[in-house]
Amino acid sequence: MKKDFTVNEQYLNIPICAQKKEKMLRLFLLDEESGFEEKLTEIMVPVDDEQESGYSCNFYAQIPLTGCEGKKIRVSAEDVPETFSEEIHLSGQREEAADTHPVIHFAAKSGWTNDPNGMVRDNNGVYHLYFQYNPFGIQWNNMSWGHAVSRDLLHWEQVDSVMFPDENGTIYSGCAIKNERGLLGLPEDALLFFYTAAGGNDEWSKGQQFTQKLAWSVDGGVTLHKRKEPCVPVIYRDSRDPKVYWHEASGAYIMALWLRGNDFGILRSEDLVNWNLVDEFTLKDAWECPDIFELSTEDGEKRWFFWSADGFYYEGEFDGYEFKTDGEKKWAYMTGLPYAAQTFSGVEDRVISIPWLRMQNDGRNYTGAYGIPVELSCRRGKDGFTIVQKPVRELWEQAVEITEQVVADENNTIVCRPEKKKAVVIRLTVEENILEDFRWNINGSWVEYSPETGSFTVDRNAFQAIPWQKELLFIVDDRILEVFFGDGEQLGTFELRDAEVSLEMPLVHVEDYRIFEVE
């Protein structure tokens, strides 16, 4: 199949039949005079071979055609039905899937999502969340970068995807910073992006290895331009996931990078182009998606932390060259649902983190979501420093208290079923030294908590929480349940059975409760 278009619309639309057999599709830019074809991207698309009359699909994947206006493009694929070819078309606006989504947790309109990338707050106060994205199916493949924006960290608008697989490989995880020092011949308000080009991860880049590359944007993160040469050539075969920030004390940019196995590296640069590996270290059980940041206690005491994908973190000291730690692993989460969290750059007064939530597909046109943004601090205890996570302050600016509207029934049970699609936040203060278990019905899931043992159970799946927690904060949004124990000492994230918010929570042994809605 070859199908040519003169680009007079903004998007190329590819029909997606989720979970069907994948076929390779290539997109070219044509030069009519020379006959030269410049390949723009190469992707695997699930195609239904059995549709002979018309072509019904789950959704359309959209490729922005910015920069191709008035030019000719060619779509080619082998062994696909004519009905598939006929359904490929141009359009002038986004064609969104109609599925329902969480209210205050970001999820893509369609497709597969995983690691958050390029998280930065720009000079206009806009938060940018780029993310690992397969627009062409609901399973992992074709790693690209999607893009969403927000002004309040709770309500996100998905905008055009910015990077697709190219001749250097698929587009793996990375980060973003503002060009505050005016480097690379770019203005200070330019956004700079570091990412892994996953060479050898698709047919186009066969035989290549992973390198770390740089891209930039001078239009507020809408259009990304890739620098041709890598800023960090091959270190080890799969080294990946650069996290870059300016280290003021030592006067250089720092890159944390996963090297291989449980090994990580620290690289330094003064110009963002030439990087030197200055430290390599091994962290027990940790791998990929590193982050490194300094946190403060309520008393102003500071401590450095090195973070890895599973939410394993290690406290230590960092001078811009070496990270020194006792190697003791701590875990930020109760469950394995959150993964690959990254902190925002461009935020001066706080450290904000968002993880990917490894949600199972429940029949909708998208897979995966993202956790509520949390503000990080630390607390000193008998076992050293631990990270404290609390929902961002914007949650409380948006939340409307409805406690008095929700009256306990004759069984002294809160019953809350919002008429509109909303997220619900509940703060419970429970009695001390309770031996009885709490049992709640939340979105069709049975949730139990044993204060004595710390056992926390969702639909018979048991997890270990800290015993004797007096303060519990629940965030219920679609199929996502997040529970903050104590004063942010522990965070549990869970999948619920139903997406419609429905709460039944007995008030036995509850000293106080507050209920809020966010829409």
Short mmCIF file of C-alpha atoms in Angstrom, two decimals:
data_model
loop_
_atom_site.label_atom_id
_atom_site.label_comp_id
_atom_site.label_asym_id
_atom_site.label_seq_id
_atom_site.Cartn_x
_atom_site.Cartn_y
_atom_site.Cartn_z
CA MET A 1 0.00 0.00 0.00
CA LYS A 2 1.19 3.49 -0.86
CA LYS A 3 -1.00 6.50 -0.24
CA ASP A 4 0.06 10.09 -0.94
CA PHE A 5 -1.30 13.31 0.53
CA THR A 6 -0.72 16.98 -0.07
CA VAL A 7 -0.60 18.39 3.43
CA ASN A 8 -3.42 20.92 3.78
CA GLU A 9 -4.55 19.85 7.24
CA GLN A 10 -2.81 19.60 10.62
CA TYR A 11 -3.00 15.86 11.38
CA LEU A 12 -2.54 12.50 9.73
CA ASN A 13 -5.04 10.03 11.20
CA ILE A 14 -4.22 6.32 11.41
CA PRO A 15 -7.08 3.90 12.30
CA ILE A 16 -6.24 1.66 15.27
CA CYS A 17 -7.82 -1.76 15.85
CA ALA A 18 -6.50 -2.48 19.32
CA GLN A 19 -4.75 -5.81 19.93
CA LYS A 20 -4.91 -7.00 16.33
CA LYS A 21 -1.79 -8.21 14.52
CA GLU A 22 0.70 -5.38 14.02
CA LYS A 23 1.93 -4.28 10.59
CA MET A 24 4.79 -1.90 9.85
CA LEU A 25 3.77 1.53 8.56
CA ARG A 26 6.24 4.12 7.24
CA LEU A 27 5.74 7.85 6.73
CA PHE A 28 7.81 9.76 4.16
CA LEU A 29 8.22 13.36 3.10
CA LEU A 30 8.36 13.53 -0.73
CA ASP A 31 10.42 15.79 -2.98
CA GLU A 32 8.47 15.78 -6.25
CA GLU A 33 11.31 17.22 -8.35
CA SER A 34 14.02 14.78 -7.28
CA GLY A 35 11.75 11.91 -6.35
CA PHE A 36 13.62 11.68 -3.02
CA GLU A 37 11.79 10.16 -0.05
CA GLU A 38 12.81 11.34 3.44
CA LYS A 39 11.56 8.90 6.04
CA LEU A 40 9.85 10.71 8.92
CA THR A 41 8.97 7.77 11.14
CA GLU A 42 8.42 4.02 11.18
CA ILE A 43 5.82 2.46 13.46
CA MET A 44 3.96 -0.78 14.14
CA VAL A 45 0.18 -0.48 13.83
CA PRO A 46 -2.44 -3.10 14.81
CA VAL A 47 -4.52 -3.86 11.70
CA ASP A 48 -7.68 -5.94 11.32
CA ASP A 49 -7.16 -8.08 8.21
CA GLU A 50 -10.67 -9.49 8.25
CA GLN A 51 -12.69 -6.36 7.50
CA GLU A 52 -13.66 -6.49 3.84
CA SER A 53 -16.39 -3.86 3.72
CA GLY A 54 -15.68 -0.59 5.49
CA TYR A 55 -13.19 -0.39 8.36
CA SER A 56 -14.30 -0.06 11.96
CA CYS A 57 -11.58 0.95 14.44
CA ASN A 58 -11.28 1.64 18.15
CA PHE A 59 -9.73 5.09 17.70
CA TYR A 60 -7.43 7.15 15.48
CA ALA A 61 -3.80 7.82 16.26
CA GLN A 62 -2.81 11.29 15.15
CA ILE A 63 0.56 12.39 13.83
CA PRO A 64 1.01 16.19 13.79
CA LEU A 65 2.27 17.44 10.42
CA THR A 66 3.82 20.68 11.64
CA GLY A 67 6.43 21.86 9.16
CA CYS A 68 4.98 19.82 6.29
CA GLU A 69 2.35 22.33 5.20
CA GLY A 70 1.92 22.37 1.41
CA LYS A 71 4.30 19.44 0.97
CA LYS A 72 3.58 15.88 -0.05
CA ILE A 73 3.79 12.92 2.28
CA ARG A 74 3.52 9.21 1.59
CA VAL A 75 2.16 6.48 3.86
CA SER A 76 3.29 2.98 3.00
CA ALA A 77 2.58 -0.43 4.48
CA GLU A 78 2.71 -4.01 3.29
CA ASP A 79 0.02 -6.66 3.47
CA VAL A 80 -2.79 -4.44 4.75
CA PRO A 81 -6.38 -4.48 3.48
CA GLU A 82 -7.63 -1.76 1.18
CA THR A 83 -10.25 -0.84 3.76
CA PHE A 84 -7.45 0.12 6.18
CA SER A 85 -5.78 2.29 3.53
CA GLU A 86 -9.05 4.06 2.75
CA GLU A 87 -9.53 5.02 6.39
CA ILE A 88 -6.18 6.88 6.64
CA HIS A 89 -6.97 10.57 6.26
CA LEU A 90 -6.02 14.14 7.09
CA SER A 91 -7.94 16.35 9.48
CA GLY A 92 -7.69 19.85 10.87
CA GLN A 93 -8.40 19.04 14.50
CA ARG A 94 -7.77 16.39 17.10
CA GLU A 95 -10.13 13.42 16.89
CA GLU A 96 -10.39 12.28 20.48
CA ALA A 97 -11.59 8.94 21.78
CA ALA A 98 -14.83 9.18 23.77
CA ASP A 99 -13.87 7.12 26.85
CA THR A 100 -14.31 8.53 30.33
CA HIS A 101 -11.14 9.47 32.21
CA PRO A 102 -10.08 10.31 35.77
CA VAL A 103 -10.81 13.84 36.90
CA ILE A 104 -7.54 14.90 38.58
CA HIS A 105 -5.19 12.10 37.49
CA PHE A 106 -3.85 12.49 33.97
CA ALA A 107 -4.54 9.71 31.46
CA ALA A 108 -4.07 9.96 27.69
CA LYS A 109 -7.14 10.17 25.49
CA SER A 110 -6.11 6.93 23.79
CA GLY A 111 -3.09 4.65 23.45
CA TRP A 112 -0.52 3.27 25.86
CA THR A 113 1.40 5.46 28.35
CA ASN A 114 4.26 4.77 30.73
CA ASP A 115 7.14 6.81 32.24
CA PRO A 116 6.59 10.55 32.82
CA ASN A 117 9.21 12.59 30.94
CA GLY A 118 10.34 16.18 30.48
CA MET A 119 8.48 17.54 33.50
CA VAL A 120 9.09 21.29 33.64
CA ARG A 121 7.33 24.49 34.68
CA ASP A 122 7.94 27.22 32.11
CA ASN A 123 8.28 30.96 32.57
CA ASN A 124 4.54 31.43 31.94
CA GLY A 125 3.56 29.20 34.85
CA VAL A 126 2.54 26.27 32.66
CA TYR A 127 3.42 22.79 33.83
CA HIS A 128 4.48 20.42 31.05
CA LEU A 129 4.13 16.67 31.38
CA TYR A 130 5.69 14.74 28.52
CA PHE A 131 5.33 10.99 28.70
CA GLN A 132 6.31 7.69 27.13
CA TYR A 133 3.58 7.07 24.61
CA ASN A 134 2.37 4.58 22.05
CA PRO A 135 -0.41 6.45 20.22
CA PHE A 136 -0.79 3.47 17.89
CA GLY A 137 -2.13 0.86 20.32
CA ILE A 138 -3.03 0.08 23.92
CA GLN A 139 0.10 -2.02 24.50
CA TRP A 140 3.75 -1.03 24.82
CA ASN A 141 5.46 -0.29 21.47
CA ASN A 142 6.59 2.60 19.22
CA MET A 143 7.95 4.64 22.15
CA SER A 144 7.28 8.30 21.43
CA TRP A 145 6.73 11.38 23.57
CA GLY A 146 3.20 12.54 24.27
CA HIS A 147 2.53 15.94 25.83
CA ALA A 148 0.05 17.41 28.31
CA VAL A 149 -0.12 20.83 29.97
CA SER A 150 -1.69 22.21 33.14
CA ARG A 151 -1.75 25.34 35.26
CA ASP A 152 -2.90 23.68 38.48
CA LEU A 153 -1.24 20.21 38.35
CA LEU A 154 -4.68 18.59 38.58
CA HIS A 155 -6.47 19.31 35.31
CA TRP A 156 -4.43 18.37 32.25
CA GLU A 157 -4.98 19.03 28.57
CA GLN A 158 -3.39 16.57 26.18
CA VAL A 159 -1.85 18.41 23.23
CA ASP A 160 0.13 17.26 20.20
CA SER A 161 2.78 14.56 20.57
CA VAL A 162 6.28 15.93 20.02
CA MET A 163 8.68 13.09 19.15
CA PHE A 164 8.28 9.83 17.24
CA PRO A 165 10.75 7.00 16.43
CA ASP A 166 13.49 8.05 14.01
CA GLU A 167 16.68 6.69 12.46
CA ASN A 168 18.41 6.70 15.87
CA GLY A 169 15.77 4.51 17.52
CA THR A 170 12.61 4.86 19.52
CA ILE A 171 12.29 7.76 21.97
CA TYR A 172 12.90 6.60 25.53
CA SER A 173 12.67 8.50 28.81
CA GLY A 174 14.32 11.78 29.70
CA CYS A 175 13.84 15.18 31.29
CA ALA A 176 13.55 18.91 30.58
CA ILE A 177 15.08 22.11 31.94
CA LYS A 178 14.80 25.81 31.16
CA ASN A 179 17.78 27.35 29.34
CA GLU A 180 18.34 29.85 32.14
CA ARG A 181 22.02 30.41 31.27
CA GLY A 182 21.38 31.07 27.59
CA LEU A 183 23.53 28.23 26.29
CA LEU A 184 23.58 26.53 22.87
CA GLY A 185 22.92 29.84 21.11
CA LEU A 186 19.30 29.68 22.27
CA PRO A 187 17.25 32.22 24.26
CA GLU A 188 16.99 31.88 28.03
CA ASP A 189 13.29 30.97 27.83
CA ALA A 190 13.98 28.02 25.52
CA LEU A 191 13.16 24.59 26.89
CA LEU A 192 15.86 21.92 26.65
CA PHE A 193 15.11 18.21 26.57
CA PHE A 194 17.42 15.29 27.27
CA TYR A 195 16.27 11.84 26.22
CA THR A 196 17.48 8.38 25.31
CA ALA A 197 17.58 7.40 21.65
CA ALA A 198 16.94 3.65 21.98
CA GLY A 199 19.03 2.46 19.05
CA GLY A 200 18.43 -1.12 17.95
CA ASN A 201 14.99 -1.13 19.48
CA ASP A 202 13.21 -1.12 16.12
CA GLU A 203 13.97 -2.21 12.55
CA TRP A 204 15.00 1.26 11.37
CA SER A 205 17.82 1.60 13.94
CA LYS A 206 18.92 -2.03 13.82
CA GLY A 207 22.56 -2.46 14.94
CA GLN A 208 22.71 0.80 16.92
CA GLN A 209 23.00 1.18 20.69
CA PHE A 210 21.49 3.60 23.20
CA THR A 211 22.73 7.20 23.28
CA GLN A 212 21.61 10.29 25.19
CA LYS A 213 20.41 13.11 22.98
CA LEU A 214 19.34 16.73 23.25
CA ALA A 215 16.33 18.52 21.78
CA TRP A 216 15.12 22.08 22.22
CA SER A 217 11.99 24.19 21.86
CA VAL A 218 11.62 27.92 21.32
CA ASP A 219 7.81 27.90 21.10
CA GLY A 220 6.91 26.89 24.64
CA GLY A 221 7.43 23.16 24.27
CA VAL A 222 5.05 22.71 21.33
CA THR A 223 7.71 21.88 18.72
CA LEU A 224 10.90 20.00 19.57
CA HIS A 225 14.01 20.16 17.40
CA LYS A 226 16.48 17.29 17.79
CA ARG A 227 20.22 17.91 17.85
CA LYS A 228 21.81 15.50 15.40
CA GLU A 229 24.83 14.40 17.45
CA PRO A 230 24.35 12.69 20.83
CA CYS A 231 25.48 14.62 23.89
CA VAL A 232 26.43 11.34 25.59
CA PRO A 233 27.60 8.57 23.25
CA VAL A 234 27.30 4.89 24.11
CA ILE A 235 28.43 4.07 27.65
CA TYR A 236 26.86 0.63 28.00
CA ARG A 237 24.46 -1.06 25.63
CA ASP A 238 21.21 0.08 27.29
CA SER A 239 22.27 3.08 29.43
CA ARG A 240 19.28 5.38 29.60
CA ASP A 241 16.90 7.83 31.31
CA PRO A 242 18.96 11.05 31.77
CA LYS A 243 17.84 13.41 34.55
CA VAL A 244 19.56 16.80 34.33
CA TYR A 245 19.61 19.79 36.65
CA TRP A 246 21.91 22.69 37.60
CA HIS A 247 24.02 22.06 40.74
CA GLU A 248 24.65 25.51 42.12
CA ALA A 249 27.27 24.59 44.72
CA SER A 250 29.68 23.03 42.22
CA GLY A 251 28.78 25.28 39.28
CA ALA A 252 27.84 22.70 36.66
CA TYR A 253 24.99 20.74 35.18
CA ILE A 254 24.54 17.24 36.58
CA MET A 255 23.11 14.24 34.77
CA ALA A 256 21.98 11.15 36.69
CA LEU A 257 21.96 8.15 34.35
CA TRP A 258 21.13 4.47 34.66
CA LEU A 259 24.13 2.54 33.33
CA ARG A 260 23.36 -1.19 33.63
CA GLY A 261 22.10 -3.68 36.20
CA ASN A 262 22.02 -1.87 39.54
CA ASP A 263 24.69 0.62 38.45
CA PHE A 264 24.17 4.36 38.04
CA GLY A 265 26.38 7.24 37.00
CA ILE A 266 26.82 10.96 37.58
CA LEU A 267 27.93 13.08 34.63
CA ARG A 268 28.94 16.77 34.64
CA SER A 269 28.83 19.48 31.99
CA GLU A 270 29.23 23.24 31.83
CA ASP A 271 27.87 23.64 28.30
CA LEU A 272 25.18 20.88 28.11
CA VAL A 273 26.97 19.36 25.11
CA ASN A 274 30.18 17.86 26.52
CA TRP A 275 29.60 15.51 29.44
CA ASN A 276 32.11 13.70 31.67
CA LEU A 277 31.29 10.62 33.73
CA VAL A 278 32.62 11.45 37.22
CA ASP A 279 30.99 8.81 39.43
CA GLU A 280 29.70 5.25 39.13
CA PHE A 281 28.00 3.42 42.00
CA THR A 282 25.83 0.41 42.70
CA LEU A 283 22.52 0.58 44.58
CA LYS A 284 20.91 -2.60 45.85
CA ASP A 285 17.77 -3.59 43.86
CA ALA A 286 17.62 -0.23 42.06
CA TRP A 287 17.45 0.15 38.31
CA GLU A 288 16.51 2.69 35.60
CA CYS A 289 14.72 6.08 35.78
CA PRO A 290 17.06 7.80 38.28
CA ASP A 291 16.43 11.11 39.97
CA ILE A 292 18.54 12.99 42.51
CA PHE A 293 17.32 15.83 44.68
CA GLU A 294 17.79 17.60 47.98
CA LEU A 295 14.94 17.72 50.49
CA SER A 296 14.35 19.62 53.73
CA THR A 297 12.78 18.72 57.04
CA GLU A 298 10.30 21.00 58.79
CA ASP A 299 13.25 22.25 60.87
CA GLY A 300 15.25 23.18 57.78
CA GLU A 301 17.65 20.26 57.93
CA LYS A 302 18.69 19.15 54.42
CA ARG A 303 19.51 15.75 52.95
CA TRP A 304 20.19 14.36 49.47
CA PHE A 305 18.29 11.42 48.02
CA PHE A 306 18.89 9.23 44.97
CA TRP A 307 15.72 7.73 43.51
CA SER A 308 15.09 4.80 41.14
CA ALA A 309 12.15 3.52 39.12
CA ASP A 310 10.43 1.29 41.69
CA GLY A 311 10.36 4.14 44.21
CA PHE A 312 13.43 2.73 45.98
CA TYR A 313 15.48 5.59 47.37
CA TYR A 314 18.78 6.04 49.19
CA GLU A 315 19.74 8.94 51.43
CA GLY A 316 23.24 10.36 51.29
CA GLU A 317 25.55 13.25 50.57
CA PHE A 318 26.23 14.85 47.20
CA ASP A 319 28.88 17.43 46.26
CA GLY A 320 28.18 17.62 42.53
CA TYR A 321 30.75 14.93 41.82
CA GLU A 322 30.04 11.93 44.03
CA PHE A 323 26.94 10.55 45.71
CA LYS A 324 27.89 8.90 49.00
CA THR A 325 25.36 6.64 50.71
CA ASP A 326 25.25 3.77 53.17
CA GLY A 327 23.31 1.88 50.49
CA GLU A 328 20.29 1.21 52.69
CA LYS A 329 17.21 0.88 50.48
CA LYS A 330 13.95 2.53 51.48
CA TRP A 331 10.67 2.38 49.59
CA ALA A 332 8.37 5.32 48.92
CA TYR A 333 5.29 3.21 48.16
CA MET A 334 3.21 0.37 49.57
CA THR A 335 2.48 -1.21 46.18
CA GLY A 336 4.16 -1.72 42.83
CA LEU A 337 1.54 0.31 40.98
CA PRO A 338 3.49 3.62 40.96
CA TYR A 339 6.66 3.54 38.87
CA ALA A 340 9.29 5.77 37.24
CA ALA A 341 8.34 8.94 39.15
CA GLN A 342 10.12 12.12 38.14
CA THR A 343 10.39 15.55 39.76
CA PHE A 344 9.60 18.84 38.02
CA SER A 345 12.30 21.31 37.09
CA GLY A 346 11.58 25.03 37.03
CA VAL A 347 9.88 24.93 40.45
CA GLU A 348 11.97 26.86 42.94
CA ASP A 349 10.16 26.58 46.26
CA ARG A 350 9.19 22.90 46.39
CA VAL A 351 9.94 19.45 44.99
CA ILE A 352 6.99 17.95 43.08
CA SER A 353 6.89 14.36 41.88
CA ILE A 354 4.52 12.40 39.60
CA PRO A 355 4.69 8.63 38.99
CA TRP A 356 3.29 6.49 36.21
CA LEU A 357 0.54 4.16 37.48
CA ARG A 358 0.80 0.71 35.90
CA MET A 359 -2.96 0.27 35.52
CA GLN A 360 -4.45 -2.73 33.77
CA ASN A 361 -6.51 -2.01 30.67
CA ASP A 362 -10.21 -2.32 31.53
CA GLY A 363 -11.60 -2.26 28.00
CA ARG A 364 -11.15 1.44 27.36
CA ASN A 365 -9.06 2.95 24.56
CA TYR A 366 -6.14 3.84 26.82
CA THR A 367 -3.80 2.00 29.17
CA GLY A 368 -2.03 3.63 32.11
CA ALA A 369 -2.48 6.80 34.17
CA TYR A 370 -0.42 9.07 36.43
CA GLY A 371 -0.43 9.55 40.18
CA ILE A 372 -1.58 12.65 41.98
CA PRO A 373 1.33 15.14 42.08
CA VAL A 374 2.96 15.08 45.51
CA GLU A 375 5.20 17.53 47.34
CA LEU A 376 8.30 15.88 48.78
CA SER A 377 10.03 16.70 52.04
CA CYS A 378 11.94 14.55 54.52
CA ARG A 379 11.75 13.63 58.17
CA ARG A 380 14.43 12.44 60.56
CA GLY A 381 13.58 9.35 62.57
CA LYS A 382 15.32 6.60 64.49
CA ASP A 383 16.25 4.91 61.21
CA GLY A 384 17.60 8.04 59.55
CA PHE A 385 15.80 10.23 57.05
CA THR A 386 12.66 9.18 55.20
CA ILE A 387 10.83 10.89 52.36
CA VAL A 388 7.43 12.40 53.17
CA GLN A 389 4.81 12.70 50.40
CA LYS A 390 1.79 14.98 50.55
CA PRO A 391 -0.69 15.92 47.81
CA VAL A 392 0.21 19.23 46.19
CA ARG A 393 -1.32 22.27 47.84
CA GLU A 394 -3.35 22.88 44.65
CA LEU A 395 -5.58 19.96 45.66
CA TRP A 396 -6.87 21.89 48.65
CA GLU A 397 -7.29 25.05 46.57
CA GLN A 398 -9.59 23.10 44.22
CA ALA A 399 -11.38 20.89 46.75
CA VAL A 400 -14.87 21.89 47.90
CA GLU A 401 -15.94 20.55 51.29
CA ILE A 402 -19.26 18.70 51.17
CA THR A 403 -19.16 17.07 54.62
CA GLU A 404 -22.50 18.50 55.70
CA GLN A 405 -24.16 17.35 52.47
CA VAL A 406 -23.25 13.72 53.13
CA VAL A 407 -25.35 12.52 56.07
CA ALA A 408 -24.59 9.24 57.77
CA ASP A 409 -27.40 6.68 57.37
CA GLU A 410 -29.16 4.69 60.11
CA ASN A 411 -26.10 2.43 60.36
CA ASN A 412 -23.84 5.43 61.00
CA THR A 413 -22.25 4.96 57.57
CA ILE A 414 -21.17 7.65 55.11
CA VAL A 415 -22.82 7.01 51.75
CA CYS A 416 -21.49 9.18 48.93
CA ARG A 417 -22.38 8.79 45.24
CA PRO A 418 -21.74 12.00 43.24
CA GLU A 419 -24.20 12.61 40.41
CA LYS A 420 -21.49 14.04 38.15
CA LYS A 421 -18.02 12.76 37.36
CA LYS A 422 -15.92 13.98 40.29
CA ALA A 423 -13.00 12.98 42.45
CA VAL A 424 -13.65 12.60 46.16
CA VAL A 425 -11.18 13.30 48.97
CA ILE A 426 -11.83 12.04 52.51
CA ARG A 427 -9.83 12.86 55.64
CA LEU A 428 -10.38 10.50 58.55
CA THR A 429 -9.12 10.89 62.11
CA VAL A 430 -9.54 7.61 63.94
CA GLU A 431 -9.41 6.67 67.59
CA GLU A 432 -6.13 5.51 69.05
CA ASN A 433 -5.30 1.91 70.02
CA ILE A 434 -8.20 0.34 68.13
CA LEU A 435 -8.16 -3.44 67.86
CA GLU A 436 -11.09 -3.78 65.45
CA ASP A 437 -10.50 -3.62 61.68
CA PHE A 438 -11.99 -0.92 59.48
CA ARG A 439 -13.95 -2.14 56.45
CA TRP A 440 -15.09 0.15 53.65
CA ASN A 441 -16.73 -0.28 50.23
CA ILE A 442 -15.05 2.05 47.74
CA ASN A 443 -16.08 1.95 44.07
CA GLY A 444 -17.21 -1.65 44.40
CA SER A 445 -13.98 -2.77 46.09
CA TRP A 446 -13.79 -3.98 49.67
CA VAL A 447 -11.05 -2.12 51.51
CA GLU A 448 -9.88 -3.14 54.99
CA TYR A 449 -7.35 -1.68 57.40
CA SER A 450 -6.10 -3.29 60.60
CA PRO A 451 -4.58 -0.58 62.84
CA GLU A 452 -2.95 -3.19 65.09
CA THR A 453 -0.99 -4.99 62.36
CA GLY A 454 -0.95 -2.37 59.61
CA SER A 455 -2.48 -4.82 57.13
CA PHE A 456 -4.25 -2.94 54.33
CA THR A 457 -6.36 -5.05 51.99
CA VAL A 458 -8.07 -4.19 48.69
CA ASP A 459 -10.23 -6.97 47.28
CA ARG A 460 -8.27 -9.58 49.27
CA ASN A 461 -4.91 -8.30 48.06
CA ALA A 462 -2.97 -7.54 51.24
CA PHE A 463 -0.29 -4.87 51.66
CA GLN A 464 1.73 -3.72 54.64
CA ALA A 465 1.06 -0.25 56.04
CA ILE A 466 2.47 1.34 59.16
CA PRO A 467 0.40 0.21 62.19
CA TRP A 468 -1.52 2.59 64.44
CA GLN A 469 -1.97 5.41 61.94
CA LYS A 470 -4.34 8.04 63.31
CA GLU A 471 -4.67 10.19 60.16
CA LEU A 472 -5.83 8.69 56.84
CA LEU A 473 -6.36 10.65 53.62
CA PHE A 474 -8.22 8.95 50.74
CA ILE A 475 -8.28 10.22 47.15
CA VAL A 476 -10.81 8.37 44.98
CA ASP A 477 -10.79 9.16 41.27
CA ASP A 478 -12.17 6.79 38.63
CA ARG A 479 -10.49 3.41 39.32
CA ILE A 480 -7.64 4.99 41.31
CA LEU A 481 -7.44 4.94 45.11
CA GLU A 482 -4.55 6.72 46.81
CA VAL A 483 -4.22 6.54 50.60
CA PHE A 484 -1.83 8.77 52.55
CA PHE A 485 -1.07 7.36 55.99
CA GLY A 486 -0.14 9.55 58.93
CA ASP A 487 1.20 12.89 57.83
CA GLY A 488 2.52 11.65 54.49
CA GLU A 489 4.69 8.95 56.06
CA GLN A 490 3.43 6.31 53.64
CA LEU A 491 1.51 6.25 50.36
CA GLY A 492 -0.54 3.37 49.02
CA THR A 493 -1.92 3.38 45.46
CA PHE A 494 -4.50 0.81 44.36
CA GLU A 495 -6.80 -0.15 41.48
CA LEU A 496 -10.52 -0.30 42.21
CA ARG A 497 -13.17 -2.43 40.53
CA ASP A 498 -15.40 0.37 39.26
CA ALA A 499 -14.75 3.77 37.74
CA GLU A 500 -17.92 5.36 39.15
CA VAL A 501 -17.31 6.91 42.58
CA SER A 502 -19.34 5.13 45.25
CA LEU A 503 -18.39 5.24 48.94
CA GLU A 504 -19.78 3.44 51.98
CA MET A 505 -17.61 4.13 55.03
CA PRO A 506 -18.83 3.27 58.57
CA LEU A 507 -17.98 5.88 61.18
CA VAL A 508 -17.33 3.42 64.03
CA HIS A 509 -14.13 4.46 65.84
CA VAL A 510 -13.85 7.60 63.70
CA GLU A 511 -13.22 10.76 65.73
CA ASP A 512 -13.58 13.20 62.85
CA TYR A 513 -14.05 13.18 59.09
CA ARG A 514 -14.05 15.70 56.26
CA ILE A 515 -15.29 15.02 52.71
CA PHE A 516 -14.33 17.07 49.65
CA GLU A 517 -15.14 16.97 45.94
CA VAL A 518 -13.00 18.08 43.02
CA GLU A 519 -14.32 18.45 39.48
#
